[in-house]
Amino acid sequence: MLNIITKYMTNNDCFKDNKPLAPAGITIHSTAEPGMRAGVWYELWNKPASEQNGREVCVHAFMDDEIVMQYLPWDMRGWHAGGSDNNTHIGIELCEPAGMIYADDFDITGYDAARFQPYFDRIWQNAIELCCHLIKMYPAISISEITSHHEGCLRGTASAHHDPEHWWKLHGKSMDDFRMAIKARLEDK
């Protein structure tokens, strides 16, 4: 059972902006901050941009292998994609496991997929469950519009990032695999 804890970031400028969102898609991100759990982001981001070195960021939820922390209402516009996907997509950040090491920007070094497989399997399943939950809440969300930040970048609707594929590929998974798993789960229910 998916554990969703709601704790809105009411001090974040995005929340204060209070722009509506009619969800038509979901953008999947990963944090690039290994070991930082879903609950710690509240303290880091629940403040104005002026207290975050000018960073204007806020996603709808962070999730790890145990919980989903919902930080924005699903129907409020987030600041997560760095492009027009903010206008249509719910943003979800997947927390990366402690011990994952970056050599540089999005180049992961010395990754032991077998060691991290249990964490990956749990967060993968939780992300599938959350997407299914959101599709049931918002039937306008198309499975084809469950995209990664990287896919958004490639189509010109998000900033230049490689997540989460840079991590998922180390477990032999892709966004196509993810969408197929969501479709299968929805058909199973």
JSON list of C-alpha atoms in Angstrom, two decimals:
[
{"chain": "A", "resi": 1, "resn": "MET", "atom": "CA", "xyz": [0.00, 0.00, 0.00]},
{"chain": "A", "resi": 2, "resn": "LEU", "atom": "CA", "xyz": [1.35, 3.37, -1.02]},
{"chain": "A", "resi": 3, "resn": "ASN", "atom": "CA", "xyz": [2.06, 5.69, 1.92]},
{"chain": "A", "resi": 4, "resn": "ILE", "atom": "CA", "xyz": [1.32, 9.29, 0.85]},
{"chain": "A", "resi": 5, "resn": "ILE", "atom": "CA", "xyz": [1.99, 11.98, 3.45]},
{"chain": "A", "resi": 6, "resn": "THR", "atom": "CA", "xyz": [0.73, 15.46, 2.60]},
{"chain": "A", "resi": 7, "resn": "LYS", "atom": "CA", "xyz": [2.73, 18.42, 3.90]},
{"chain": "A", "resi": 8, "resn": "TYR", "atom": "CA", "xyz": [2.38, 21.44, 1.64]},
{"chain": "A", "resi": 9, "resn": "MET", "atom": "CA", "xyz": [5.34, 23.77, 1.17]},
{"chain": "A", "resi": 10, "resn": "THR", "atom": "CA", "xyz": [3.32, 26.87, 2.04]},
{"chain": "A", "resi": 11, "resn": "ASN", "atom": "CA", "xyz": [6.41, 29.12, 2.31]},
{"chain": "A", "resi": 12, "resn": "ASN", "atom": "CA", "xyz": [7.68, 28.20, -1.17]},
{"chain": "A", "resi": 13, "resn": "ASP", "atom": "CA", "xyz": [7.06, 30.90, -3.80]},
{"chain": "A", "resi": 14, "resn": "CYS", "atom": "CA", "xyz": [5.49, 28.32, -6.11]},
{"chain": "A", "resi": 15, "resn": "PHE", "atom": "CA", "xyz": [2.82, 27.49, -3.53]},
{"chain": "A", "resi": 16, "resn": "LYS", "atom": "CA", "xyz": [2.23, 31.19, -2.93]},
{"chain": "A", "resi": 17, "resn": "ASP", "atom": "CA", "xyz": [1.92, 31.73, -6.70]},
{"chain": "A", "resi": 18, "resn": "ASN", "atom": "CA", "xyz": [-1.10, 29.39, -6.50]},
{"chain": "A", "resi": 19, "resn": "LYS", "atom": "CA", "xyz": [-1.54, 28.80, -10.23]},
{"chain": "A", "resi": 20, "resn": "PRO", "atom": "CA", "xyz": [-3.97, 26.05, -11.17]},
{"chain": "A", "resi": 21, "resn": "LEU", "atom": "CA", "xyz": [-2.98, 22.91, -13.06]},
{"chain": "A", "resi": 22, "resn": "ALA", "atom": "CA", "xyz": [-5.27, 20.63, -15.03]},
{"chain": "A", "resi": 23, "resn": "PRO", "atom": "CA", "xyz": [-3.02, 17.54, -14.99]},
{"chain": "A", "resi": 24, "resn": "ALA", "atom": "CA", "xyz": [-2.55, 15.99, -18.43]},
{"chain": "A", "resi": 25, "resn": "GLY", "atom": "CA", "xyz": [0.76, 14.26, -17.72]},
{"chain": "A", "resi": 26, "resn": "ILE", "atom": "CA", "xyz": [3.38, 13.33, -15.15]},
{"chain": "A", "resi": 27, "resn": "THR", "atom": "CA", "xyz": [7.09, 14.14, -15.29]},
{"chain": "A", "resi": 28, "resn": "ILE", "atom": "CA", "xyz": [9.37, 11.70, -13.50]},
{"chain": "A", "resi": 29, "resn": "HIS", "atom": "CA", "xyz": [12.60, 13.16, -12.12]},
{"chain": "A", "resi": 30, "resn": "SER", "atom": "CA", "xyz": [15.38, 11.84, -9.90]},
{"chain": "A", "resi": 31, "resn": "THR", "atom": "CA", "xyz": [17.09, 14.03, -7.36]},
{"chain": "A", "resi": 32, "resn": "ALA", "atom": "CA", "xyz": [20.82, 13.72, -8.20]},
{"chain": "A", "resi": 33, "resn": "GLU", "atom": "CA", "xyz": [21.29, 13.91, -4.42]},
{"chain": "A", "resi": 34, "resn": "PRO", "atom": "CA", "xyz": [21.97, 10.31, -3.34]},
{"chain": "A", "resi": 35, "resn": "GLY", "atom": "CA", "xyz": [20.79, 9.38, 0.13]},
{"chain": "A", "resi": 36, "resn": "MET", "atom": "CA", "xyz": [18.47, 12.33, 0.67]},
{"chain": "A", "resi": 37, "resn": "ARG", "atom": "CA", "xyz": [15.11, 10.86, 1.67]},
{"chain": "A", "resi": 38, "resn": "ALA", "atom": "CA", "xyz": [11.69, 12.23, 0.66]},
{"chain": "A", "resi": 39, "resn": "GLY", "atom": "CA", "xyz": [11.06, 13.90, 4.02]},
{"chain": "A", "resi": 40, "resn": "VAL", "atom": "CA", "xyz": [14.18, 16.09, 4.10]},
{"chain": "A", "resi": 41, "resn": "TRP", "atom": "CA", "xyz": [13.18, 18.18, 1.10]},
{"chain": "A", "resi": 42, "resn": "TYR", "atom": "CA", "xyz": [10.52, 20.01, 3.07]},
{"chain": "A", "resi": 43, "resn": "GLU", "atom": "CA", "xyz": [13.12, 21.84, 5.16]},
{"chain": "A", "resi": 44, "resn": "LEU", "atom": "CA", "xyz": [15.27, 22.52, 2.11]},
{"chain": "A", "resi": 45, "resn": "TRP", "atom": "CA", "xyz": [12.57, 23.87, -0.21]},
{"chain": "A", "resi": 46, "resn": "ASN", "atom": "CA", "xyz": [9.80, 25.23, 2.02]},
{"chain": "A", "resi": 47, "resn": "LYS", "atom": "CA", "xyz": [11.14, 28.76, 1.80]},
{"chain": "A", "resi": 48, "resn": "PRO", "atom": "CA", "xyz": [11.14, 31.63, -0.68]},
{"chain": "A", "resi": 49, "resn": "ALA", "atom": "CA", "xyz": [13.56, 31.57, -3.62]},
{"chain": "A", "resi": 50, "resn": "SER", "atom": "CA", "xyz": [15.44, 34.45, -1.97]},
{"chain": "A", "resi": 51, "resn": "GLU", "atom": "CA", "xyz": [16.46, 31.96, 0.74]},
{"chain": "A", "resi": 52, "resn": "GLN", "atom": "CA", "xyz": [17.40, 29.28, -1.82]},
{"chain": "A", "resi": 53, "resn": "ASN", "atom": "CA", "xyz": [20.03, 31.23, -3.76]},
{"chain": "A", "resi": 54, "resn": "GLY", "atom": "CA", "xyz": [17.28, 32.41, -6.12]},
{"chain": "A", "resi": 55, "resn": "ARG", "atom": "CA", "xyz": [16.23, 28.89, -7.10]},
{"chain": "A", "resi": 56, "resn": "GLU", "atom": "CA", "xyz": [12.57, 28.75, -8.04]},
{"chain": "A", "resi": 57, "resn": "VAL", "atom": "CA", "xyz": [11.81, 25.06, -7.59]},
{"chain": "A", "resi": 58, "resn": "CYS", "atom": "CA", "xyz": [8.94, 22.98, -6.27]},
{"chain": "A", "resi": 59, "resn": "VAL", "atom": "CA", "xyz": [7.65, 19.56, -7.28]},
{"chain": "A", "resi": 60, "resn": "HIS", "atom": "CA", "xyz": [4.40, 17.94, -6.32]},
{"chain": "A", "resi": 61, "resn": "ALA", "atom": "CA", "xyz": [6.05, 15.03, -4.54]},
{"chain": "A", "resi": 62, "resn": "PHE", "atom": "CA", "xyz": [9.29, 13.38, -3.55]},
{"chain": "A", "resi": 63, "resn": "MET", "atom": "CA", "xyz": [9.32, 9.64, -3.04]},
{"chain": "A", "resi": 64, "resn": "ASP", "atom": "CA", "xyz": [11.74, 7.08, -1.71]},
{"chain": "A", "resi": 65, "resn": "ASP", "atom": "CA", "xyz": [11.40, 3.35, -1.16]},
{"chain": "A", "resi": 66, "resn": "GLU", "atom": "CA", "xyz": [9.08, 3.86, 1.83]},
{"chain": "A", "resi": 67, "resn": "ILE", "atom": "CA", "xyz": [6.98, 7.02, 1.45]},
{"chain": "A", "resi": 68, "resn": "VAL", "atom": "CA", "xyz": [5.62, 9.66, -0.87]},
{"chain": "A", "resi": 69, "resn": "MET", "atom": "CA", "xyz": [5.80, 13.19, 0.49]},
{"chain": "A", "resi": 70, "resn": "GLN", "atom": "CA", "xyz": [3.25, 15.34, -1.33]},
{"chain": "A", "resi": 71, "resn": "TYR", "atom": "CA", "xyz": [4.46, 18.94, -1.15]},
{"chain": "A", "resi": 72, "resn": "LEU", "atom": "CA", "xyz": [2.05, 20.65, -3.59]},
{"chain": "A", "resi": 73, "resn": "PRO", "atom": "CA", "xyz": [-1.61, 19.95, -4.35]},
{"chain": "A", "resi": 74, "resn": "TRP", "atom": "CA", "xyz": [-1.78, 17.77, -7.48]},
{"chain": "A", "resi": 75, "resn": "ASP", "atom": "CA", "xyz": [-3.86, 20.45, -9.21]},
{"chain": "A", "resi": 76, "resn": "MET", "atom": "CA", "xyz": [-1.42, 23.32, -8.52]},
{"chain": "A", "resi": 77, "resn": "ARG", "atom": "CA", "xyz": [1.20, 24.28, -11.13]},
{"chain": "A", "resi": 78, "resn": "GLY", "atom": "CA", "xyz": [4.68, 23.21, -10.03]},
{"chain": "A", "resi": 79, "resn": "TRP", "atom": "CA", "xyz": [8.12, 24.50, -10.91]},
{"chain": "A", "resi": 80, "resn": "HIS", "atom": "CA", "xyz": [9.93, 21.28, -11.78]},
{"chain": "A", "resi": 81, "resn": "ALA", "atom": "CA", "xyz": [10.51, 20.91, -15.52]},
{"chain": "A", "resi": 82, "resn": "GLY", "atom": "CA", "xyz": [12.11, 24.22, -16.42]},
{"chain": "A", "resi": 83, "resn": "GLY", "atom": "CA", "xyz": [9.80, 24.46, -19.44]},
{"chain": "A", "resi": 84, "resn": "SER", "atom": "CA", "xyz": [6.22, 24.19, -20.63]},
{"chain": "A", "resi": 85, "resn": "ASP", "atom": "CA", "xyz": [5.70, 20.78, -18.99]},
{"chain": "A", "resi": 86, "resn": "ASN", "atom": "CA", "xyz": [5.16, 22.79, -15.79]},
{"chain": "A", "resi": 87, "resn": "ASN", "atom": "CA", "xyz": [1.86, 23.91, -17.34]},
{"chain": "A", "resi": 88, "resn": "THR", "atom": "CA", "xyz": [0.51, 20.38, -17.87]},
{"chain": "A", "resi": 89, "resn": "HIS", "atom": "CA", "xyz": [2.48, 17.85, -15.81]},
{"chain": "A", "resi": 90, "resn": "ILE", "atom": "CA", "xyz": [2.60, 16.76, -12.18]},
{"chain": "A", "resi": 91, "resn": "GLY", "atom": "CA", "xyz": [6.26, 16.58, -11.10]},
{"chain": "A", "resi": 92, "resn": "ILE", "atom": "CA", "xyz": [7.54, 13.63, -9.07]},
{"chain": "A", "resi": 93, "resn": "GLU", "atom": "CA", "xyz": [11.12, 13.34, -7.78]},
{"chain": "A", "resi": 94, "resn": "LEU", "atom": "CA", "xyz": [12.52, 9.89, -7.07]},
{"chain": "A", "resi": 95, "resn": "CYS", "atom": "CA", "xyz": [15.11, 9.91, -4.29]},
{"chain": "A", "resi": 96, "resn": "GLU", "atom": "CA", "xyz": [18.31, 8.13, -5.19]},
{"chain": "A", "resi": 97, "resn": "PRO", "atom": "CA", "xyz": [19.92, 5.59, -2.85]},
{"chain": "A", "resi": 98, "resn": "ALA", "atom": "CA", "xyz": [22.66, 6.47, -0.40]},
{"chain": "A", "resi": 99, "resn": "GLY", "atom": "CA", "xyz": [26.01, 5.35, -1.73]},
{"chain": "A", "resi": 100, "resn": "MET", "atom": "CA", "xyz": [25.33, 6.22, -5.35]},
{"chain": "A", "resi": 101, "resn": "ILE", "atom": "CA", "xyz": [28.25, 8.35, -6.56]},
{"chain": "A", "resi": 102, "resn": "TYR", "atom": "CA", "xyz": [28.39, 10.93, -9.34]},
{"chain": "A", "resi": 103, "resn": "ALA", "atom": "CA", "xyz": [31.64, 11.44, -11.24]},
{"chain": "A", "resi": 104, "resn": "ASP", "atom": "CA", "xyz": [30.23, 14.65, -12.74]},
{"chain": "A", "resi": 105, "resn": "ASP", "atom": "CA", "xyz": [26.90, 16.12, -13.84]},
{"chain": "A", "resi": 106, "resn": "PHE", "atom": "CA", "xyz": [24.91, 12.95, -14.66]},
{"chain": "A", "resi": 107, "resn": "ASP", "atom": "CA", "xyz": [27.70, 10.37, -14.90]},
{"chain": "A", "resi": 108, "resn": "ILE", "atom": "CA", "xyz": [27.32, 7.74, -12.20]},
{"chain": "A", "resi": 109, "resn": "THR", "atom": "CA", "xyz": [30.53, 5.94, -11.29]},
{"chain": "A", "resi": 110, "resn": "GLY", "atom": "CA", "xyz": [31.17, 2.57, -9.63]},
{"chain": "A", "resi": 111, "resn": "TYR", "atom": "CA", "xyz": [27.46, 1.76, -9.37]},
{"chain": "A", "resi": 112, "resn": "ASP", "atom": "CA", "xyz": [26.72, -1.70, -7.97]},
{"chain": "A", "resi": 113, "resn": "ALA", "atom": "CA", "xyz": [23.28, -2.48, -9.43]},
{"chain": "A", "resi": 114, "resn": "ALA", "atom": "CA", "xyz": [22.97, -5.71, -7.40]},
{"chain": "A", "resi": 115, "resn": "ARG", "atom": "CA", "xyz": [23.56, -3.82, -4.15]},
{"chain": "A", "resi": 116, "resn": "PHE", "atom": "CA", "xyz": [20.95, -1.18, -5.00]},
{"chain": "A", "resi": 117, "resn": "GLN", "atom": "CA", "xyz": [18.43, -3.52, -6.66]},
{"chain": "A", "resi": 118, "resn": "PRO", "atom": "CA", "xyz": [16.14, -3.90, -3.61]},
{"chain": "A", "resi": 119, "resn": "TYR", "atom": "CA", "xyz": [15.87, -0.11, -3.21]},
{"chain": "A", "resi": 120, "resn": "PHE", "atom": "CA", "xyz": [15.34, 0.34, -6.93]},
{"chain": "A", "resi": 121, "resn": "ASP", "atom": "CA", "xyz": [12.64, -2.35, -7.07]},
{"chain": "A", "resi": 122, "resn": "ARG", "atom": "CA", "xyz": [10.69, -0.72, -4.21]},
{"chain": "A", "resi": 123, "resn": "ILE", "atom": "CA", "xyz": [10.88, 2.82, -5.60]},
{"chain": "A", "resi": 124, "resn": "TRP", "atom": "CA", "xyz": [10.03, 1.55, -9.10]},
{"chain": "A", "resi": 125, "resn": "GLN", "atom": "CA", "xyz": [6.89, -0.17, -7.77]},
{"chain": "A", "resi": 126, "resn": "ASN", "atom": "CA", "xyz": [5.95, 2.83, -5.63]},
{"chain": "A", "resi": 127, "resn": "ALA", "atom": "CA", "xyz": [6.29, 5.12, -8.66]},
{"chain": "A", "resi": 128, "resn": "ILE", "atom": "CA", "xyz": [4.06, 2.82, -10.70]},
{"chain": "A", "resi": 129, "resn": "GLU", "atom": "CA", "xyz": [1.46, 2.82, -7.92]},
{"chain": "A", "resi": 130, "resn": "LEU", "atom": "CA", "xyz": [1.57, 6.61, -7.59]},
{"chain": "A", "resi": 131, "resn": "CYS", "atom": "CA", "xyz": [1.13, 7.10, -11.33]},
{"chain": "A", "resi": 132, "resn": "CYS", "atom": "CA", "xyz": [-1.83, 4.69, -11.35]},
{"chain": "A", "resi": 133, "resn": "HIS", "atom": "CA", "xyz": [-3.33, 6.57, -8.40]},
{"chain": "A", "resi": 134, "resn": "LEU", "atom": "CA", "xyz": [-2.94, 9.89, -10.22]},
{"chain": "A", "resi": 135, "resn": "ILE", "atom": "CA", "xyz": [-4.43, 8.54, -13.47]},
{"chain": "A", "resi": 136, "resn": "LYS", "atom": "CA", "xyz": [-7.49, 7.43, -11.52]},
{"chain": "A", "resi": 137, "resn": "MET", "atom": "CA", "xyz": [-7.77, 10.90, -9.96]},
{"chain": "A", "resi": 138, "resn": "TYR", "atom": "CA", "xyz": [-7.16, 12.70, -13.25]},
{"chain": "A", "resi": 139, "resn": "PRO", "atom": "CA", "xyz": [-8.41, 10.64, -16.23]},
{"chain": "A", "resi": 140, "resn": "ALA", "atom": "CA", "xyz": [-7.02, 13.28, -18.64]},
{"chain": "A", "resi": 141, "resn": "ILE", "atom": "CA", "xyz": [-3.53, 11.97, -17.82]},
{"chain": "A", "resi": 142, "resn": "SER", "atom": "CA", "xyz": [-2.47, 9.79, -20.73]},
{"chain": "A", "resi": 143, "resn": "ILE", "atom": "CA", "xyz": [0.07, 7.02, -20.17]},
{"chain": "A", "resi": 144, "resn": "SER", "atom": "CA", "xyz": [1.95, 8.40, -23.18]},
{"chain": "A", "resi": 145, "resn": "GLU", "atom": "CA", "xyz": [2.31, 11.68, -21.24]},
{"chain": "A", "resi": 146, "resn": "ILE", "atom": "CA", "xyz": [4.10, 10.01, -18.36]},
{"chain": "A", "resi": 147, "resn": "THR", "atom": "CA", "xyz": [7.52, 11.24, -19.32]},
{"chain": "A", "resi": 148, "resn": "SER", "atom": "CA", "xyz": [10.94, 11.71, -17.86]},
{"chain": "A", "resi": 149, "resn": "HIS", "atom": "CA", "xyz": [12.69, 15.02, -17.42]},
{"chain": "A", "resi": 150, "resn": "HIS", "atom": "CA", "xyz": [15.07, 13.81, -20.14]},
{"chain": "A", "resi": 151, "resn": "GLU", "atom": "CA", "xyz": [12.24, 13.11, -22.58]},
{"chain": "A", "resi": 152, "resn": "GLY", "atom": "CA", "xyz": [10.87, 16.57, -21.88]},
{"chain": "A", "resi": 153, "resn": "CYS", "atom": "CA", "xyz": [14.29, 18.00, -22.68]},
{"chain": "A", "resi": 154, "resn": "LEU", "atom": "CA", "xyz": [14.43, 16.09, -25.97]},
{"chain": "A", "resi": 155, "resn": "ARG", "atom": "CA", "xyz": [11.04, 17.40, -27.08]},
{"chain": "A", "resi": 156, "resn": "GLY", "atom": "CA", "xyz": [11.80, 20.97, -25.93]},
{"chain": "A", "resi": 157, "resn": "THR", "atom": "CA", "xyz": [9.33, 21.12, -23.02]},
{"chain": "A", "resi": 158, "resn": "ALA", "atom": "CA", "xyz": [11.81, 20.78, -20.13]},
{"chain": "A", "resi": 159, "resn": "SER", "atom": "CA", "xyz": [15.32, 21.89, -19.22]},
{"chain": "A", "resi": 160, "resn": "ALA", "atom": "CA", "xyz": [18.47, 19.96, -20.14]},
{"chain": "A", "resi": 161, "resn": "HIS", "atom": "CA", "xyz": [18.54, 17.01, -17.75]},
{"chain": "A", "resi": 162, "resn": "HIS", "atom": "CA", "xyz": [19.09, 13.27, -18.13]},
{"chain": "A", "resi": 163, "resn": "ASP", "atom": "CA", "xyz": [16.99, 11.98, -15.26]},
{"chain": "A", "resi": 164, "resn": "PRO", "atom": "CA", "xyz": [15.90, 9.42, -14.41]},
{"chain": "A", "resi": 165, "resn": "GLU", "atom": "CA", "xyz": [17.16, 7.35, -17.37]},
{"chain": "A", "resi": 166, "resn": "HIS", "atom": "CA", "xyz": [20.79, 7.90, -16.38]},
{"chain": "A", "resi": 167, "resn": "TRP", "atom": "CA", "xyz": [20.00, 5.83, -13.24]},
{"chain": "A", "resi": 168, "resn": "TRP", "atom": "CA", "xyz": [17.32, 3.48, -14.54]},
{"chain": "A", "resi": 169, "resn": "LYS", "atom": "CA", "xyz": [19.48, 2.15, -17.39]},
{"chain": "A", "resi": 170, "resn": "LEU", "atom": "CA", "xyz": [21.85, 0.71, -14.78]},
{"chain": "A", "resi": 171, "resn": "HIS", "atom": "CA", "xyz": [18.96, -1.56, -13.78]},
{"chain": "A", "resi": 172, "resn": "GLY", "atom": "CA", "xyz": [18.03, -2.36, -17.37]},
{"chain": "A", "resi": 173, "resn": "LYS", "atom": "CA", "xyz": [14.89, -0.18, -17.27]},
{"chain": "A", "resi": 174, "resn": "SER", "atom": "CA", "xyz": [13.59, 2.57, -19.50]},
{"chain": "A", "resi": 175, "resn": "MET", "atom": "CA", "xyz": [10.65, 4.96, -19.60]},
{"chain": "A", "resi": 176, "resn": "ASP", "atom": "CA", "xyz": [8.99, 2.63, -22.12]},
{"chain": "A", "resi": 177, "resn": "ASP", "atom": "CA", "xyz": [9.28, -0.19, -19.54]},
{"chain": "A", "resi": 178, "resn": "PHE", "atom": "CA", "xyz": [7.78, 2.13, -16.93]},
{"chain": "A", "resi": 179, "resn": "ARG", "atom": "CA", "xyz": [4.83, 3.11, -19.10]},
{"chain": "A", "resi": 180, "resn": "MET", "atom": "CA", "xyz": [4.18, -0.54, -19.99]},
{"chain": "A", "resi": 181, "resn": "ALA", "atom": "CA", "xyz": [4.23, -1.47, -16.29]},
{"chain": "A", "resi": 182, "resn": "ILE", "atom": "CA", "xyz": [1.72, 1.28, -15.51]},
{"chain": "A", "resi": 183, "resn": "LYS", "atom": "CA", "xyz": [-0.55, 0.11, -18.36]},
{"chain": "A", "resi": 184, "resn": "ALA", "atom": "CA", "xyz": [-0.35, -3.49, -17.14]},
{"chain": "A", "resi": 185, "resn": "ARG", "atom": "CA", "xyz": [-1.10, -2.45, -13.54]},
{"chain": "A", "resi": 186, "resn": "LEU", "atom": "CA", "xyz": [-4.13, -0.42, -14.60]},
{"chain": "A", "resi": 187, "resn": "GLU", "atom": "CA", "xyz": [-5.45, -3.32, -16.68]},
{"chain": "A", "resi": 188, "resn": "ASP", "atom": "CA", "xyz": [-4.89, -5.67, -13.72]},
{"chain": "A", "resi": 189, "resn": "LYS", "atom": "CA", "xyz": [-7.11, -3.66, -11.36]}
]
